[in-house]
CSV table of C-alpha atoms in Angstrom, one decimal:
chain,number,residue,atom,x,y,z
A,1,UNK,CA,0.1,0.0,0.0
A,2,UNK,CA,2.8,2.4,0.8
A,3,UNK,CA,4.6,1.5,-2.4
A,4,UNK,CA,1.4,2.5,-4.3
A,5,UNK,CA,1.2,5.7,-2.5
A,6,UNK,CA,4.8,6.5,-3.1
A,7,UNK,CA,4.6,6.0,-6.7
A,8,UNK,CA,1.2,7.7,-7.1
A,9,UNK,CA,0.7,11.1,-9.0
A,10,UNK,CA,-1.0,12.6,-5.7
A,11,UNK,CA,0.4,15.6,-4.0
A,12,UNK,CA,1.4,13.1,-1.0
A,13,UNK,CA,3.1,10.9,-3.4
A,14,UNK,CA,5.2,13.7,-4.9
A,15,UNK,CA,6.2,15.0,-1.5
A,16,UNK,CA,7.2,11.5,-0.3
A,17,UNK,CA,9.4,11.1,-3.3
A,18,UNK,CA,11.2,14.3,-2.5
A,19,UNK,CA,13.9,13.1,-0.2
A,20,UNK,CA,15.2,16.6,0.2
A,21,UNK,CA,12.1,17.6,2.0
A,22,UNK,CA,12.3,14.9,4.6
A,23,UNK,CA,14.9,15.4,7.4
A,24,UNK,CA,16.4,12.1,8.5
A,25,UNK,CA,15.8,11.5,12.3
A,26,UNK,CA,19.6,11.4,12.7
A,27,UNK,CA,20.0,15.0,12.0
A,28,UNK,CA,18.0,16.7,14.9
A,29,UNK,CA,18.2,17.1,18.6
A,30,UNK,CA,16.5,14.4,20.6
A,31,UNK,CA,16.9,11.8,17.8
A,32,UNK,CA,16.8,9.1,20.1
A,33,UNK,CA,13.7,9.9,21.8
A,34,UNK,CA,10.5,8.4,20.5
A,35,UNK,CA,6.8,7.9,21.3
A,36,UNK,CA,6.2,4.1,20.8
A,37,UNK,CA,3.0,2.4,19.8
A,38,UNK,CA,3.2,-1.3,20.0
A,39,UNK,CA,0.9,-3.9,18.6
A,40,UNK,CA,-2.1,-1.4,18.1
A,41,UNK,CA,-5.4,-3.3,17.1
A,42,UNK,CA,-8.5,-1.2,16.7
A,43,UNK,CA,-11.1,-0.9,14.0
A,44,UNK,CA,-9.0,-1.1,10.5
A,45,UNK,CA,-5.7,-1.3,12.3
A,46,UNK,CA,-4.4,-4.6,13.0
A,47,UNK,CA,-1.3,-5.4,15.0
A,48,UNK,CA,0.4,-2.2,14.0
A,49,UNK,CA,3.6,-0.8,15.6
A,50,UNK,CA,5.3,2.5,15.0
A,51,UNK,CA,7.7,5.1,16.6
A,52,UNK,CA,7.3,8.7,16.2
A,53,UNK,CA,10.2,11.1,17.0
A,54,UNK,CA,9.7,13.4,19.8
A,55,UNK,CA,10.6,17.1,19.3
A,56,UNK,CA,9.7,16.9,15.7
A,57,UNK,CA,6.8,17.6,13.3
A,58,UNK,CA,5.5,14.4,12.1
A,59,UNK,CA,2.8,13.9,9.7
A,60,UNK,CA,0.2,11.2,9.4
A,61,UNK,CA,-1.2,10.7,5.9
A,62,UNK,CA,-2.9,7.9,4.0
A,63,UNK,CA,-5.9,7.1,1.8
A,64,UNK,CA,-9.4,7.5,3.2
A,65,UNK,CA,-10.2,4.6,5.5
A,66,UNK,CA,-6.7,3.5,6.3
A,67,UNK,CA,-6.9,4.2,9.9
A,68,UNK,CA,-5.3,7.5,10.4
A,69,UNK,CA,-7.8,9.0,12.8
A,70,UNK,CA,-7.7,5.6,14.8
A,71,UNK,CA,-4.1,5.6,15.0
A,72,UNK,CA,-4.1,9.3,16.3
A,73,UNK,CA,-6.8,8.4,18.8
A,74,UNK,CA,-4.7,5.4,20.1
A,75,UNK,CA,-1.7,7.9,20.3
A,76,UNK,CA,-3.6,10.5,22.2
A,77,UNK,CA,-4.8,7.9,24.8
A,78,UNK,CA,-1.2,6.7,25.3
A,79,UNK,CA,0.5,10.2,25.0
A,80,UNK,CA,-2.0,12.8,26.3
A,81,UNK,CA,0.7,15.5,26.8
A,82,UNK,CA,1.9,15.3,23.1
A,83,UNK,CA,0.7,18.3,21.1
A,84,UNK,CA,-1.6,17.2,18.2
A,85,UNK,CA,-2.5,19.6,15.3
A,86,UNK,CA,-5.3,18.5,13.3
A,87,UNK,CA,-7.9,20.0,10.8
A,88,UNK,CA,-10.3,21.1,13.4
A,89,UNK,CA,-10.9,24.8,13.5
A,90,UNK,CA,-9.4,26.7,16.3
A,91,UNK,CA,-12.2,28.0,18.8
A,92,UNK,CA,-10.8,31.0,20.3
A,93,UNK,CA,-11.1,34.7,20.7
A,94,UNK,CA,-9.8,37.3,18.3
A,95,UNK,CA,-6.8,37.7,20.6
A,96,UNK,CA,-5.8,34.1,20.3
A,97,UNK,CA,-2.7,33.1,18.3
A,98,UNK,CA,-1.0,29.9,17.5
A,99,UNK,CA,0.9,30.4,20.5
A,100,UNK,CA,-2.1,30.4,22.7
A,101,UNK,CA,-3.4,27.3,20.9
A,102,UNK,CA,-0.3,25.3,21.5
A,103,UNK,CA,-0.5,26.3,25.2
A,104,UNK,CA,3.0,28.0,25.3
A,105,UNK,CA,2.2,31.6,25.2
A,106,UNK,CA,2.5,32.1,29.0
A,107,UNK,CA,6.0,30.7,28.9
A,108,UNK,CA,6.9,33.3,26.1
A,109,UNK,CA,5.5,36.1,28.2
A,110,UNK,CA,7.4,35.0,31.2
A,111,UNK,CA,10.7,35.0,29.0
A,112,UNK,CA,9.9,38.6,27.7
A,113,UNK,CA,9.3,39.5,31.4
A,114,UNK,CA,12.5,38.2,32.7
A,115,UNK,CA,14.5,39.8,29.8
A,116,UNK,CA,12.9,43.3,30.2
A,117,UNK,CA,12.2,43.2,33.9
A,118,UNK,CA,8.8,44.3,33.2
A,119,UNK,CA,5.5,42.4,34.3
A,120,UNK,CA,4.4,39.4,32.2
A,121,UNK,CA,1.0,41.2,31.8
A,122,UNK,CA,2.7,43.8,29.6
A,123,UNK,CA,3.0,41.1,27.0
A,124,UNK,CA,-0.6,40.0,27.3
A,125,UNK,CA,-3.2,41.0,24.7
A,126,UNK,CA,-5.5,41.4,27.7
A,127,UNK,CA,-3.3,43.3,30.0
A,128,UNK,CA,-2.9,46.9,30.9
A,129,UNK,CA,-0.4,47.8,28.2
A,130,UNK,CA,-2.8,46.8,25.4
A,131,UNK,CA,-4.2,49.7,23.0
A,132,UNK,CA,-6.9,51.6,24.7
A,133,UNK,CA,-8.6,52.2,21.2
A,134,UNK,CA,-8.8,48.8,19.8
A,135,UNK,CA,-8.6,47.0,23.2
A,136,UNK,CA,-5.7,44.7,22.2
A,137,UNK,CA,-7.4,43.5,19.0
A,138,UNK,CA,-5.4,45.4,16.5
A,139,UNK,CA,-8.5,46.1,14.4
A,140,UNK,CA,-11.6,48.3,14.6
A,141,UNK,CA,-14.9,46.8,13.6
A,142,UNK,CA,-17.0,49.0,11.5
A,143,UNK,CA,-20.6,48.1,11.5
A,144,UNK,CA,-22.1,49.4,8.3
A,145,UNK,CA,-25.6,48.2,9.1
A,146,UNK,CA,-27.1,47.2,5.8
A,147,UNK,CA,-23.7,46.3,4.2
A,148,UNK,CA,-22.5,44.1,7.0
A,149,UNK,CA,-19.4,44.6,9.2
A,150,UNK,CA,-16.1,45.7,7.9
A,151,UNK,CA,-12.6,45.8,9.7
A,152,UNK,CA,-10.0,48.4,9.6
A,153,UNK,CA,-6.4,48.4,11.2
A,154,UNK,CA,-6.3,50.3,14.3
A,155,UNK,CA,-4.8,53.8,13.7
A,156,UNK,CA,-3.6,54.2,17.3
A,157,UNK,CA,-1.3,51.2,17.5
A,158,UNK,CA,-1.0,50.3,13.9
A,159,UNK,CA,-2.4,46.9,14.3
A,160,UNK,CA,0.4,46.1,17.0
A,161,UNK,CA,-2.3,45.5,19.8
A,162,UNK,CA,-0.1,47.3,22.4
A,163,UNK,CA,0.3,51.0,23.6
């Protein structure tokens, strides 16, 4: 099945054939650290074992019905602290970023705080240093009634969200 995918004329097949796009596990830090799944059997998956490198972006791909979602659900059960990015939309506020979604924005704010000797709240989109005009959103919503809403970059902060 993998050989067929590899030789296919699909976008996935083309990327898999591009050896330059794949970084061998021997070239990154933490190369000896893996998440291990052993003898997984659930739904369409029968006696499947795999290891996935830690500290690396790993992509799960395959044809419809091949067990990708099942594999990820088993992985999440065994490794609940691993970060999984999927196709589900991010349910968040306008102030949320990828850093918020990944759960690392607090750590970054703390690093900025230590480096500048300022309060970590200065680096929060909800803190006291946010722009008082756009309230840390970086945009102003213009309600044009019958035309629908329109958005404009905040002139006070230039879209930077802070004072």
